[in-house]
Each structure stands twice: as C-alpha cells, then as structure tokens.
mmCIF file with all atom_site columns, C-alpha atoms in Angstrom:
data_model
loop_
_atom_site.group_PDB
_atom_site.id
_atom_site.type_symbol
_atom_site.label_atom_id
_atom_site.label_alt_id
_atom_site.label_comp_id
_atom_site.label_asym_id
_atom_site.label_entity_id
_atom_site.label_seq_id
_atom_site.pdbx_PDB_ins_code
_atom_site.Cartn_x
_atom_site.Cartn_y
_atom_site.Cartn_z
_atom_site.occupancy
_atom_site.B_iso_or_equiv
_atom_site.pdbx_formal_charge
_atom_site.auth_seq_id
_atom_site.auth_comp_id
_atom_site.auth_asym_id
_atom_site.auth_atom_id
_atom_site.pdbx_PDB_model_num
ATOM 1   C CA . MET A 1 1   ? 27.846 -2.310  -13.609 1.00 49.00 ? 252 MET A CA 1
ATOM 2   C CA . SER A 1 2   ? 25.363 -0.170  -15.555 1.00 52.00 ? 253 SER A CA 1
ATOM 3   C CA . ILE A 1 3   ? 21.682 0.084   -14.647 1.00 56.00 ? 254 ILE A CA 1
ATOM 4   C CA . PHE A 1 4   ? 20.718 -1.518  -17.979 1.00 55.00 ? 255 PHE A CA 1
ATOM 5   C CA . SER A 1 5   ? 22.990 -4.516  -17.322 1.00 62.00 ? 256 SER A CA 1
ATOM 6   C CA . LYS A 1 6   ? 21.548 -4.878  -13.830 1.00 55.00 ? 257 LYS A CA 1
ATOM 7   C CA . LEU A 1 7   ? 17.967 -4.842  -15.139 1.00 58.00 ? 258 LEU A CA 1
ATOM 8   C CA . THR A 1 8   ? 18.695 -7.415  -17.852 1.00 65.00 ? 259 THR A CA 1
ATOM 9   C CA . GLU A 1 9   ? 20.333 -9.927  -15.493 1.00 62.00 ? 260 GLU A CA 1
ATOM 10  C CA . LYS A 1 10  ? 18.821 -13.442 -15.414 1.00 58.00 ? 261 LYS A CA 1
ATOM 11  C CA . PRO A 1 11  ? 19.854 -14.797 -12.005 1.00 58.00 ? 262 PRO A CA 1
ATOM 12  C CA . TRP A 1 12  ? 17.648 -17.883 -12.411 1.00 58.00 ? 263 TRP A CA 1
ATOM 13  C CA . LEU A 1 13  ? 19.917 -19.154 -15.194 1.00 60.00 ? 264 LEU A CA 1
ATOM 14  C CA . ALA A 1 14  ? 23.132 -21.030 -14.517 1.00 58.00 ? 265 ALA A CA 1
ATOM 15  C CA . GLN A 1 15  ? 26.150 -18.758 -14.542 1.00 59.00 ? 266 GLN A CA 1
ATOM 16  C CA . PRO A 1 16  ? 29.603 -19.653 -15.868 1.00 61.00 ? 267 PRO A CA 1
ATOM 17  C CA . GLU A 1 17  ? 32.000 -20.688 -13.132 1.00 55.00 ? 268 GLU A CA 1
ATOM 18  C CA . GLY A 1 18  ? 33.462 -17.675 -11.352 1.00 53.00 ? 269 GLY A CA 1
ATOM 19  C CA . GLN A 1 19  ? 31.036 -15.242 -13.006 1.00 55.00 ? 270 GLN A CA 1
ATOM 20  C CA . ASP A 1 20  ? 28.046 -15.360 -10.655 1.00 52.00 ? 271 ASP A CA 1
ATOM 21  C CA . PRO A 1 21  ? 27.090 -11.651 -10.163 1.00 53.00 ? 272 PRO A CA 1
ATOM 22  C CA . ALA A 1 22  ? 26.210 -12.327 -6.524  1.00 51.00 ? 273 ALA A CA 1
ATOM 23  C CA . LEU A 1 23  ? 29.804 -13.361 -5.886  1.00 50.00 ? 274 LEU A CA 1
ATOM 24  C CA . GLN A 1 24  ? 31.435 -10.529 -7.778  1.00 54.00 ? 275 GLN A CA 1
ATOM 25  C CA . LEU A 1 25  ? 32.858 -7.554  -5.906  1.00 51.00 ? 276 LEU A CA 1
ATOM 26  C CA . THR A 1 26  ? 31.888 -4.087  -7.094  1.00 51.00 ? 277 THR A CA 1
ATOM 27  C CA . ALA A 1 27  ? 34.606 -1.540  -7.818  1.00 49.00 ? 278 ALA A CA 1
ATOM 28  C CA . ASP A 1 28  ? 33.990 0.176   -4.482  1.00 51.00 ? 279 ASP A CA 1
ATOM 29  C CA . GLU A 1 29  ? 33.981 -3.115  -2.552  1.00 53.00 ? 280 GLU A CA 1
ATOM 30  C CA . ALA A 1 30  ? 37.296 -4.033  -4.145  1.00 59.00 ? 281 ALA A CA 1
ATOM 31  C CA . TRP A 1 31  ? 38.651 -0.566  -3.348  1.00 70.00 ? 282 TRP A CA 1
ATOM 32  C CA . PRO A 1 32  ? 37.340 0.412   0.119   1.00 83.00 ? 283 PRO A CA 1
ATOM 33  C CA . GLU A 1 33  ? 39.554 3.509   0.295   1.00 84.00 ? 284 GLU A CA 1
ATOM 34  C CA . ARG A 1 34  ? 37.594 4.994   -2.590  1.00 90.00 ? 285 ARG A CA 1
ATOM 35  C CA . THR A 1 35  ? 34.335 4.419   -0.735  1.00 90.00 ? 286 THR A CA 1
ATOM 36  C CA . ALA A 1 36  ? 35.780 6.100   2.349   1.00 91.00 ? 287 ALA A CA 1
ATOM 37  C CA . LEU A 1 37  ? 36.865 9.104   0.274   1.00 92.00 ? 288 LEU A CA 1
ATOM 38  C CA . LYS A 1 38  ? 33.392 9.406   -1.258  1.00 93.00 ? 289 LYS A CA 1
ATOM 39  C CA . PHE A 1 39  ? 31.857 9.528   2.207   1.00 94.00 ? 290 PHE A CA 1
ATOM 40  C CA . LEU A 1 40  ? 34.429 12.119  3.280   1.00 94.00 ? 291 LEU A CA 1
ATOM 41  C CA . LEU A 1 41  ? 33.759 14.363  0.282   1.00 95.00 ? 292 LEU A CA 1
ATOM 42  C CA . ALA A 1 42  ? 30.010 14.016  0.808   1.00 96.00 ? 293 ALA A CA 1
ATOM 43  C CA . THR A 1 43  ? 30.410 15.049  4.452   1.00 95.00 ? 294 THR A CA 1
ATOM 44  C CA . ILE A 1 44  ? 32.554 18.049  3.519   1.00 96.00 ? 295 ILE A CA 1
ATOM 45  C CA . SER A 1 45  ? 29.996 19.056  0.886   1.00 96.00 ? 296 SER A CA 1
ATOM 46  C CA . VAL A 1 46  ? 27.170 18.970  3.432   1.00 96.00 ? 297 VAL A CA 1
ATOM 47  C CA . LEU A 1 47  ? 29.229 20.965  5.933   1.00 95.00 ? 298 LEU A CA 1
ATOM 48  C CA . PHE A 1 48  ? 30.058 23.752  3.491   1.00 96.00 ? 299 PHE A CA 1
ATOM 49  C CA . SER A 1 49  ? 26.526 23.730  2.071   1.00 95.00 ? 300 SER A CA 1
ATOM 50  C CA . LEU A 1 50  ? 25.125 24.430  5.526   1.00 95.00 ? 301 LEU A CA 1
ATOM 51  C CA . PHE A 1 51  ? 27.528 27.327  6.043   1.00 95.00 ? 302 PHE A CA 1
ATOM 52  C CA . VAL A 1 52  ? 26.710 28.754  2.610   1.00 94.00 ? 303 VAL A CA 1
ATOM 53  C CA . ILE A 1 53  ? 22.971 28.559  3.295   1.00 94.00 ? 304 ILE A CA 1
ATOM 54  C CA . THR A 1 54  ? 23.404 30.380  6.607   1.00 94.00 ? 305 THR A CA 1
ATOM 55  C CA . LEU A 1 55  ? 25.499 33.007  4.795   1.00 93.00 ? 306 LEU A CA 1
ATOM 56  C CA . LEU A 1 56  ? 22.739 33.569  2.249   1.00 93.00 ? 307 LEU A CA 1
ATOM 57  C CA . GLY A 1 57  ? 20.153 33.833  4.999   1.00 92.00 ? 308 GLY A CA 1
ATOM 58  C CA . ARG A 1 58  ? 22.309 36.269  6.975   1.00 91.00 ? 309 ARG A CA 1
ATOM 59  C CA . SER A 1 59  ? 22.871 38.381  3.855   1.00 90.00 ? 310 SER A CA 1
ATOM 60  C CA . GLN A 1 60  ? 19.197 39.357  3.883   1.00 90.00 ? 311 GLN A CA 1
ATOM 61  C CA . LEU A 1 61  ? 19.421 41.210  7.192   1.00 90.00 ? 312 LEU A CA 1
ATOM 62  C CA . PRO A 1 62  ? 19.727 45.022  6.967   1.00 88.00 ? 313 PRO A CA 1
ATOM 63  C CA . ASP A 1 63  ? 23.193 45.222  8.566   1.00 87.00 ? 314 ASP A CA 1
ATOM 64  C CA . PHE A 1 64  ? 24.864 42.837  6.086   1.00 89.00 ? 315 PHE A CA 1
ATOM 65  C CA . GLN A 1 65  ? 27.530 44.460  3.909   1.00 88.00 ? 316 GLN A CA 1
ATOM 66  C CA . VAL A 1 66  ? 29.361 42.591  1.149   1.00 90.00 ? 317 VAL A CA 1
ATOM 67  C CA . LEU A 1 67  ? 33.151 42.748  0.897   1.00 90.00 ? 318 LEU A CA 1
ATOM 68  C CA . ALA A 1 68  ? 33.329 43.576  -2.819  1.00 86.00 ? 319 ALA A CA 1
ATOM 69  C CA . GLY A 1 69  ? 31.442 45.559  -5.412  1.00 80.00 ? 320 GLY A CA 1
ATOM 70  C CA . GLU A 1 70  ? 32.334 49.117  -4.445  1.00 80.00 ? 321 GLU A CA 1
ATOM 71  C CA . PRO A 1 71  ? 35.851 50.568  -4.977  1.00 82.00 ? 322 PRO A CA 1
ATOM 72  C CA . TRP A 1 72  ? 36.341 51.292  -1.271  1.00 84.00 ? 323 TRP A CA 1
ATOM 73  C CA . LEU A 1 73  ? 35.488 47.746  -0.151  1.00 85.00 ? 324 LEU A CA 1
ATOM 74  C CA . PRO A 1 74  ? 38.495 45.524  0.722   1.00 87.00 ? 325 PRO A CA 1
ATOM 75  C CA . LEU A 1 75  ? 37.865 42.746  -1.804  1.00 87.00 ? 326 LEU A CA 1
ATOM 76  C CA . SER A 1 76  ? 37.236 45.040  -4.746  1.00 85.00 ? 327 SER A CA 1
ATOM 77  C CA . ASP A 1 77  ? 40.928 44.385  -5.407  1.00 86.00 ? 328 ASP A CA 1
ATOM 78  C CA . ARG A 1 78  ? 41.008 40.609  -5.847  1.00 90.00 ? 329 ARG A CA 1
ATOM 79  C CA . SER A 1 79  ? 44.666 40.329  -6.848  1.00 90.00 ? 330 SER A CA 1
ATOM 80  C CA . GLY A 1 80  ? 45.561 38.485  -3.639  1.00 91.00 ? 331 GLY A CA 1
ATOM 81  C CA . LEU A 1 81  ? 42.744 36.014  -4.143  1.00 93.00 ? 332 LEU A CA 1
ATOM 82  C CA . TRP A 1 82  ? 43.667 35.477  -7.786  1.00 95.00 ? 333 TRP A CA 1
ATOM 83  C CA . LEU A 1 83  ? 47.217 34.719  -6.661  1.00 94.00 ? 334 LEU A CA 1
ATOM 84  C CA . SER A 1 84  ? 45.849 32.169  -4.188  1.00 95.00 ? 335 SER A CA 1
ATOM 85  C CA . THR A 1 85  ? 43.739 30.619  -6.921  1.00 96.00 ? 336 THR A CA 1
ATOM 86  C CA . GLY A 1 86  ? 46.721 30.312  -9.239  1.00 96.00 ? 337 GLY A CA 1
ATOM 87  C CA . LEU A 1 87  ? 48.733 28.577  -6.503  1.00 97.00 ? 338 LEU A CA 1
ATOM 88  C CA . LEU A 1 88  ? 45.934 26.131  -5.812  1.00 96.00 ? 339 LEU A CA 1
ATOM 89  C CA . CYS A 1 89  ? 45.498 25.386  -9.525  1.00 97.00 ? 340 CYS A CA 1
ATOM 90  C CA . GLY A 1 90  ? 49.230 24.744  -9.761  1.00 96.00 ? 341 GLY A CA 1
ATOM 91  C CA . SER A 1 91  ? 49.116 22.383  -6.792  1.00 96.00 ? 342 SER A CA 1
ATOM 92  C CA . SER A 1 92  ? 46.232 20.443  -8.319  1.00 96.00 ? 343 SER A CA 1
ATOM 93  C CA . LEU A 1 93  ? 48.135 20.189  -11.608 1.00 96.00 ? 344 LEU A CA 1
ATOM 94  C CA . MET A 1 94  ? 51.268 18.925  -9.832  1.00 96.00 ? 345 MET A CA 1
ATOM 95  C CA . MET A 1 95  ? 49.253 16.282  -8.007  1.00 95.00 ? 346 MET A CA 1
ATOM 96  C CA . GLN A 1 96  ? 47.766 15.150  -11.317 1.00 94.00 ? 347 GLN A CA 1
ATOM 97  C CA . LEU A 1 97  ? 51.268 14.921  -12.782 1.00 95.00 ? 348 LEU A CA 1
ATOM 98  C CA . ALA A 1 98  ? 52.441 12.901  -9.774  1.00 92.00 ? 349 ALA A CA 1
ATOM 99  C CA . GLN A 1 99  ? 49.621 10.450  -10.380 1.00 91.00 ? 350 GLN A CA 1
ATOM 100 C CA . TRP A 1 100 ? 50.516 10.201  -14.076 1.00 93.00 ? 351 TRP A CA 1
ATOM 101 C CA . PHE A 1 101 ? 54.240 9.727   -13.308 1.00 91.00 ? 352 PHE A CA 1
ATOM 102 C CA . SER A 1 102 ? 53.388 6.939   -10.850 1.00 87.00 ? 353 SER A CA 1
ATOM 103 C CA . ARG A 1 103 ? 51.686 5.029   -13.654 1.00 87.00 ? 354 ARG A CA 1
ATOM 104 C CA . GLN A 1 104 ? 54.867 5.398   -15.690 1.00 87.00 ? 355 GLN A CA 1
ATOM 105 C CA . HIS A 1 105 ? 56.941 4.133   -12.716 1.00 83.00 ? 356 HIS A CA 1
ATOM 106 C CA . LEU A 1 106 ? 58.992 7.350   -12.619 1.00 85.00 ? 357 LEU A CA 1
ATOM 107 C CA . ALA A 1 107 ? 59.760 7.522   -8.894  1.00 83.00 ? 358 ALA A CA 1
ATOM 108 C CA . LYS A 1 108 ? 61.932 10.659  -9.031  1.00 88.00 ? 359 LYS A CA 1
ATOM 109 C CA . ALA A 1 109 ? 59.369 12.529  -11.102 1.00 90.00 ? 360 ALA A CA 1
ATOM 110 C CA . VAL A 1 110 ? 56.643 11.501  -8.643  1.00 90.00 ? 361 VAL A CA 1
ATOM 111 C CA . LEU A 1 111 ? 58.718 12.825  -5.757  1.00 91.00 ? 362 LEU A CA 1
ATOM 112 C CA . GLY A 1 112 ? 59.319 16.140  -7.518  1.00 93.00 ? 363 GLY A CA 1
ATOM 113 C CA . ALA A 1 113 ? 55.657 16.611  -8.455  1.00 94.00 ? 364 ALA A CA 1
ATOM 114 C CA . LEU A 1 114 ? 54.454 15.710  -4.959  1.00 94.00 ? 365 LEU A CA 1
ATOM 115 C CA . THR A 1 115 ? 56.926 18.108  -3.379  1.00 94.00 ? 366 THR A CA 1
ATOM 116 C CA . ALA A 1 116 ? 55.748 20.891  -5.682  1.00 96.00 ? 367 ALA A CA 1
ATOM 117 C CA . ALA A 1 117 ? 52.080 20.114  -4.919  1.00 96.00 ? 368 ALA A CA 1
ATOM 118 C CA . VAL A 1 118 ? 52.636 20.348  -1.157  1.00 96.00 ? 369 VAL A CA 1
ATOM 119 C CA . ALA A 1 119 ? 54.814 23.460  -1.458  1.00 96.00 ? 370 ALA A CA 1
ATOM 120 C CA . LEU A 1 120 ? 52.152 25.229  -3.520  1.00 97.00 ? 371 LEU A CA 1
ATOM 121 C CA . ILE A 1 121 ? 49.508 24.347  -0.916  1.00 96.00 ? 372 ILE A CA 1
ATOM 122 C CA . LEU A 1 122 ? 51.648 25.927  1.800   1.00 96.00 ? 373 LEU A CA 1
ATOM 123 C CA . LEU A 1 123 ? 52.159 29.013  -0.367  1.00 97.00 ? 374 LEU A CA 1
ATOM 124 C CA . PHE A 1 124 ? 48.395 29.155  -0.919  1.00 97.00 ? 375 PHE A CA 1
ATOM 125 C CA . LEU A 1 125 ? 47.804 29.159  2.831   1.00 96.00 ? 376 LEU A CA 1
ATOM 126 C CA . PHE A 1 126 ? 50.384 31.918  3.285   1.00 96.00 ? 377 PHE A CA 1
ATOM 127 C CA . ALA A 1 127 ? 48.711 33.958  0.530   1.00 95.00 ? 378 ALA A CA 1
ATOM 128 C CA . GLN A 1 128 ? 45.394 33.472  2.302   1.00 95.00 ? 379 GLN A CA 1
ATOM 129 C CA . TYR A 1 129 ? 46.955 34.744  5.515   1.00 95.00 ? 380 TYR A CA 1
ATOM 130 C CA . ARG A 1 130 ? 48.065 37.867  3.648   1.00 93.00 ? 381 ARG A CA 1
ATOM 131 C CA . VAL A 1 131 ? 44.486 38.401  2.475   1.00 93.00 ? 382 VAL A CA 1
ATOM 132 C CA . TRP A 1 132 ? 43.326 38.097  6.080   1.00 94.00 ? 383 TRP A CA 1
ATOM 133 C CA . LEU A 1 133 ? 45.820 40.792  7.059   1.00 92.00 ? 384 LEU A CA 1
ATOM 134 C CA . GLN A 1 134 ? 44.528 42.963  4.218   1.00 90.00 ? 385 GLN A CA 1
ATOM 135 C CA . LEU A 1 135 ? 41.000 42.623  5.532   1.00 91.00 ? 386 LEU A CA 1
ATOM 136 C CA . ALA A 1 136 ? 41.993 43.288  9.126   1.00 90.00 ? 387 ALA A CA 1
ATOM 137 C CA . ASN A 1 137 ? 44.001 46.384  8.182   1.00 88.00 ? 388 ASN A CA 1
ATOM 138 C CA . ALA A 1 138 ? 40.998 47.699  6.253   1.00 86.00 ? 389 ALA A CA 1
ATOM 139 C CA . GLY A 1 139 ? 38.871 47.442  9.393   1.00 86.00 ? 390 GLY A CA 1
ATOM 140 C CA . PHE A 1 140 ? 37.126 44.178  8.512   1.00 87.00 ? 391 PHE A CA 1
ATOM 141 C CA . GLY A 1 141 ? 38.219 41.890  11.316  1.00 86.00 ? 392 GLY A CA 1
ATOM 142 C CA . PHE A 1 142 ? 36.675 38.569  12.297  1.00 84.00 ? 393 PHE A CA 1
ATOM 143 C CA . THR A 1 143 ? 33.934 40.155  14.406  1.00 82.00 ? 394 THR A CA 1
ATOM 144 C CA . ASP A 1 144 ? 33.611 43.528  12.662  1.00 82.00 ? 395 ASP A CA 1
ATOM 145 C CA . THR A 1 145 ? 31.016 42.571  10.038  1.00 87.00 ? 396 THR A CA 1
ATOM 146 C CA . ALA A 1 146 ? 28.936 39.509  9.228   1.00 90.00 ? 397 ALA A CA 1
ATOM 147 C CA . ALA A 1 147 ? 30.476 39.239  5.756   1.00 91.00 ? 398 ALA A CA 1
ATOM 148 C CA . SER A 1 148 ? 34.059 39.314  7.058   1.00 91.00 ? 399 SER A CA 1
ATOM 149 C CA . ASN A 1 149 ? 33.091 36.797  9.736   1.00 92.00 ? 400 ASN A CA 1
ATOM 150 C CA . TYR A 1 150 ? 31.932 34.353  7.064   1.00 94.00 ? 401 TYR A CA 1
ATOM 151 C CA . PHE A 1 151 ? 35.004 35.063  4.943   1.00 95.00 ? 402 PHE A CA 1
ATOM 152 C CA . TYR A 1 152 ? 37.393 34.130  7.760   1.00 94.00 ? 403 TYR A CA 1
ATOM 153 C CA . LEU A 1 153 ? 35.277 31.148  8.771   1.00 95.00 ? 404 LEU A CA 1
ATOM 154 C CA . LEU A 1 154 ? 34.868 29.611  5.313   1.00 96.00 ? 405 LEU A CA 1
ATOM 155 C CA . THR A 1 155 ? 38.432 30.224  4.135   1.00 95.00 ? 406 THR A CA 1
ATOM 156 C CA . ALA A 1 156 ? 39.858 28.918  7.432   1.00 96.00 ? 407 ALA A CA 1
ATOM 157 C CA . LEU A 1 157 ? 37.708 25.796  7.192   1.00 96.00 ? 408 LEU A CA 1
ATOM 158 C CA . HIS A 1 158 ? 38.859 25.280  3.617   1.00 96.00 ? 409 HIS A CA 1
ATOM 159 C CA . GLY A 1 159 ? 42.472 25.754  4.732   1.00 95.00 ? 410 GLY A CA 1
ATOM 160 C CA . VAL A 1 160 ? 42.078 23.139  7.476   1.00 96.00 ? 411 VAL A CA 1
ATOM 161 C CA . HIS A 1 161 ? 40.905 20.611  4.889   1.00 96.00 ? 412 HIS A CA 1
ATOM 162 C CA . LEU A 1 162 ? 43.902 21.469  2.706   1.00 96.00 ? 413 LEU A CA 1
ATOM 163 C CA . LEU A 1 163 ? 46.228 20.866  5.650   1.00 95.00 ? 414 LEU A CA 1
ATOM 164 C CA . GLY A 1 164 ? 44.466 17.560  6.224   1.00 93.00 ? 415 GLY A CA 1
ATOM 165 C CA . GLY A 1 165 ? 45.280 16.612  2.651   1.00 92.00 ? 416 GLY A CA 1
ATOM 166 C CA . VAL A 1 166 ? 48.930 17.551  3.144   1.00 94.00 ? 417 VAL A CA 1
ATOM 167 C CA . ILE A 1 167 ? 49.130 15.435  6.302   1.00 92.00 ? 418 ILE A CA 1
ATOM 168 C CA . ALA A 1 168 ? 47.460 12.526  4.514   1.00 89.00 ? 419 ALA A CA 1
ATOM 169 C CA . VAL A 1 169 ? 49.982 12.620  1.665   1.00 91.00 ? 420 VAL A CA 1
ATOM 170 C CA . LEU A 1 170 ? 53.069 12.733  3.916   1.00 88.00 ? 421 LEU A CA 1
ATOM 171 C CA . PRO A 1 171 ? 53.222 8.925   4.337   1.00 85.00 ? 422 PRO A CA 1
ATOM 172 C CA . VAL A 1 172 ? 53.501 8.642   0.556   1.00 85.00 ? 423 VAL A CA 1
ATOM 173 C CA . PHE A 1 173 ? 56.856 10.445  0.750   1.00 82.00 ? 424 PHE A CA 1
ATOM 174 C CA . LEU A 1 174 ? 58.079 8.010   3.416   1.00 78.00 ? 425 LEU A CA 1
ATOM 175 C CA . GLN A 1 175 ? 56.963 4.919   1.508   1.00 74.00 ? 426 GLN A CA 1
ATOM 176 C CA . LEU A 1 176 ? 57.621 6.076   -2.037  1.00 75.00 ? 427 LEU A CA 1
ATOM 177 C CA . ASP A 1 177 ? 60.436 3.575   -2.602  1.00 66.00 ? 428 ASP A CA 1
ATOM 178 C CA . LYS A 1 178 ? 58.430 0.742   -1.016  1.00 64.00 ? 429 LYS A CA 1
ATOM 179 C CA . GLN A 1 179 ? 55.195 1.098   -2.975  1.00 55.00 ? 430 GLN A CA 1
ATOM 180 C CA . SER A 1 180 ? 54.987 -0.740  -6.264  1.00 54.00 ? 431 SER A CA 1
ATOM 181 C CA . GLY A 1 181 ? 52.489 -2.087  -8.759  1.00 54.00 ? 432 GLY A CA 1
ATOM 182 C CA . GLN A 1 182 ? 49.045 -0.530  -8.402  1.00 64.00 ? 433 GLN A CA 1
ATOM 183 C CA . THR A 1 183 ? 49.442 0.667   -4.801  1.00 80.00 ? 434 THR A CA 1
ATOM 184 C CA . LEU A 1 184 ? 51.073 4.027   -5.489  1.00 84.00 ? 435 LEU A CA 1
ATOM 185 C CA . PRO A 1 185 ? 48.921 4.982   -8.531  1.00 85.00 ? 436 PRO A CA 1
ATOM 186 C CA . ARG A 1 186 ? 45.761 4.171   -6.602  1.00 87.00 ? 437 ARG A CA 1
ATOM 187 C CA . THR A 1 187 ? 46.890 6.165   -3.581  1.00 87.00 ? 438 THR A CA 1
ATOM 188 C CA . LEU A 1 188 ? 47.723 9.163   -5.745  1.00 90.00 ? 439 LEU A CA 1
ATOM 189 C CA . THR A 1 189 ? 44.430 8.818   -7.614  1.00 91.00 ? 440 THR A CA 1
ATOM 190 C CA . LEU A 1 190 ? 42.604 9.332   -4.333  1.00 93.00 ? 441 LEU A CA 1
ATOM 191 C CA . CYS A 1 191 ? 44.873 12.290  -3.540  1.00 92.00 ? 442 CYS A CA 1
ATOM 192 C CA . CYS A 1 192 ? 44.059 13.782  -6.954  1.00 94.00 ? 443 CYS A CA 1
ATOM 193 C CA . TRP A 1 193 ? 40.338 13.516  -6.343  1.00 95.00 ? 444 TRP A CA 1
ATOM 194 C CA . TYR A 1 194 ? 40.700 15.228  -2.980  1.00 96.00 ? 445 TYR A CA 1
ATOM 195 C CA . TRP A 1 195 ? 42.959 17.972  -4.405  1.00 95.00 ? 446 TRP A CA 1
ATOM 196 C CA . HIS A 1 196 ? 40.656 18.638  -7.363  1.00 96.00 ? 447 HIS A CA 1
ATOM 197 C CA . TYR A 1 197 ? 37.596 18.677  -5.110  1.00 97.00 ? 448 TYR A CA 1
ATOM 198 C CA . LEU A 1 198 ? 39.136 21.303  -2.842  1.00 97.00 ? 449 LEU A CA 1
ATOM 199 C CA . LEU A 1 199 ? 40.102 23.365  -5.887  1.00 96.00 ? 450 LEU A CA 1
ATOM 200 C CA . LEU A 1 200 ? 36.496 23.349  -7.131  1.00 97.00 ? 451 LEU A CA 1
ATOM 201 C CA . LEU A 1 201 ? 35.294 24.161  -3.616  1.00 97.00 ? 452 LEU A CA 1
ATOM 202 C CA . TRP A 1 202 ? 37.681 27.101  -3.461  1.00 97.00 ? 453 TRP A CA 1
ATOM 203 C CA . LEU A 1 203 ? 36.466 28.448  -6.811  1.00 96.00 ? 454 LEU A CA 1
ATOM 204 C CA . LEU A 1 204 ? 32.917 28.350  -5.477  1.00 96.00 ? 455 LEU A CA 1
ATOM 205 C CA . LEU A 1 205 ? 33.922 30.137  -2.265  1.00 95.00 ? 456 LEU A CA 1
ATOM 206 C CA . PHE A 1 206 ? 35.931 32.710  -4.223  1.00 95.00 ? 457 PHE A CA 1
ATOM 207 C CA . TRP A 1 207 ? 32.938 33.530  -6.401  1.00 94.00 ? 458 TRP A CA 1
ATOM 208 C CA . LEU A 1 208 ? 30.485 33.588  -3.505  1.00 94.00 ? 459 LEU A CA 1
ATOM 209 C CA . LEU A 1 209 ? 32.543 35.654  -1.060  1.00 92.00 ? 460 LEU A CA 1
ATOM 210 C CA . THR A 1 210 ? 33.415 38.310  -3.638  1.00 92.00 ? 461 THR A CA 1
ATOM 211 C CA . SER A 1 211 ? 29.949 38.557  -5.179  1.00 90.00 ? 462 SER A CA 1
ATOM 212 C CA . PRO A 1 212 ? 28.063 41.878  -5.089  1.00 89.00 ? 463 PRO A CA 1
ATOM 213 C CA . ALA A 1 213 ? 24.917 42.253  -2.999  1.00 88.00 ? 464 ALA A CA 1
ATOM 214 C CA . GLN A 1 214 ? 22.613 41.716  -5.986  1.00 90.00 ? 465 GLN A CA 1
ATOM 215 C CA . THR A 1 215 ? 24.064 38.257  -6.655  1.00 89.00 ? 466 THR A CA 1
ATOM 216 C CA . LEU A 1 216 ? 23.716 37.231  -3.020  1.00 91.00 ? 467 LEU A CA 1
ATOM 217 C CA . ASN A 1 217 ? 20.137 38.516  -2.976  1.00 90.00 ? 468 ASN A CA 1
ATOM 218 C CA . THR A 1 218 ? 19.280 36.431  -6.032  1.00 90.00 ? 469 THR A CA 1
ATOM 219 C CA . LEU A 1 219 ? 20.879 33.300  -4.570  1.00 91.00 ? 470 LEU A CA 1
ATOM 220 C CA . ALA A 1 220 ? 19.138 33.916  -1.257  1.00 91.00 ? 471 ALA A CA 1
ATOM 221 C CA . ALA A 1 221 ? 15.791 34.229  -3.024  1.00 91.00 ? 472 ALA A CA 1
ATOM 222 C CA . LEU A 1 222 ? 16.399 30.912  -4.809  1.00 89.00 ? 473 LEU A CA 1
ATOM 223 C CA . CYS A 1 223 ? 16.981 29.344  -1.401  1.00 87.00 ? 474 CYS A CA 1
ATOM 224 C CA . GLY A 1 224 ? 13.778 30.829  -0.024  1.00 85.00 ? 475 GLY A CA 1
ATOM 225 C CA . PHE A 1 225 ? 15.201 33.909  1.707   1.00 83.00 ? 476 PHE A CA 1
ATOM 226 C CA . GLY A 1 226 ? 13.681 37.253  0.697   1.00 66.00 ? 477 GLY A CA 1
ATOM 227 C CA . GLU A 1 227 ? 12.915 38.211  -2.885  1.00 54.00 ? 478 GLU A CA 1
ATOM 228 C CA . ALA A 1 228 ? 15.213 38.124  -5.890  1.00 43.00 ? 479 ALA A CA 1
ATOM 229 C CA . THR A 1 229 ? 16.557 41.370  -7.247  1.00 43.00 ? 480 THR A CA 1
ATOM 230 C CA . LEU A 1 230 ? 16.794 40.806  -11.004 1.00 40.00 ? 481 LEU A CA 1
#
C-alpha cells in the first residue's frame, strides 16, 4: 500500500465486506520468508559496513599499504579477480533463469539452471582461493600487512555467505518434483534476491580492495578519518 493511499484512508466509514484495511495482510505478512530475508540482508549489510569503516580508519595509519596501484603490488594484475567476478555474474544470471523457468513450469530447465548456478559459485570460491595463493606467494599473507589482512577477512566472510546460500538452495534440488504452484517460484525469487545482493556486495568489495591510496583517503575523509586528498 502506498503512502498516499494510507493517508487518504477513511477508517470511520463502513468498508465493503472483506475489504477492511485493518483485516488485510500486507505483502510481507502474507510472505514471512521475504521479511526474514530482508532482516538477514540488513544484518549482513551492517556487518560489512562496520568492517569497511574500520578498513577506512586503518588506512589512515602510516604503515598502511594498498594492494594495488603500483606495478609491483600483487593486485595490480586483477585478472584473477575479474575471472571471479565473471563467475559470480554467471551464477547470478543462472539463478535468475531458474526463477524464470519455474514460472514457466519447466522443471528440467530449472534443475539445469540451478545446477549451473551452484557450480559457478563453487568455481568462484576456487578462483578466490587462487587469488589468496597469489597474495601469499607475493609475500602478502594474512598477517603480513593490514591491507592483506582485510582482503582475506572480507573475501572469506563474503565466501561464507555464498556457501550459506548454496546450503540453503540444496533442499530445492531434493524437493523440485514435489513443489508446485507458487511455492517454487517464490522460493527461487528469494534465492535470486540473495544471489544478486551478494553479487553487488562483491562488486563493492572488488572496487574497494583494489582501490589506490588516494581513493581510500578520500573515502576515509568522507567518513571523518583524516583529510581528503583531491
């Protein structure tokens, strides 16, 4: 219900039978799983926001060294991260297709798209592991620098949430032939939202963790740390 409709209600007047607004369920009340997902995404957003703020604050200390920007830094070559991004985009697209196929009642197509979405997530995590090895071999281990510490921490936390999504979607495979009507499309709609959210979160992390020092300084200044370098 829009704000305008809410403001123009006249509850003192008699309402047609079955149309009393006080007795009508909102979309979220009729779909509690959606409400639960909104709370989950809000919690994840707060968690990552706190980590990002601490990263920006830490970047203002003299010993902080970014991982990209100079040719000799390990993330100046972002090919591994671009590969990861492509895999995650592909997984998000496959999940969207699975949701669309479910609305068309194409069970085999749903199964194929879901399988591809999960497989691409696992490939993404393996590609991320390769990037970790690249960092470690370049002398940027988990405890070697503050920037590498945040890189491992944020990407690992993102990976854990991706694995959580994979685990959550596994029951759909087991019950694919049992779900009918609106049950399967609604379930996959929630999965799509979660997949797309984690894709957007990854794009933000990708940009932040590979940004040069000047960008981090500007962001830190906007958050109240230090002075912007424009």
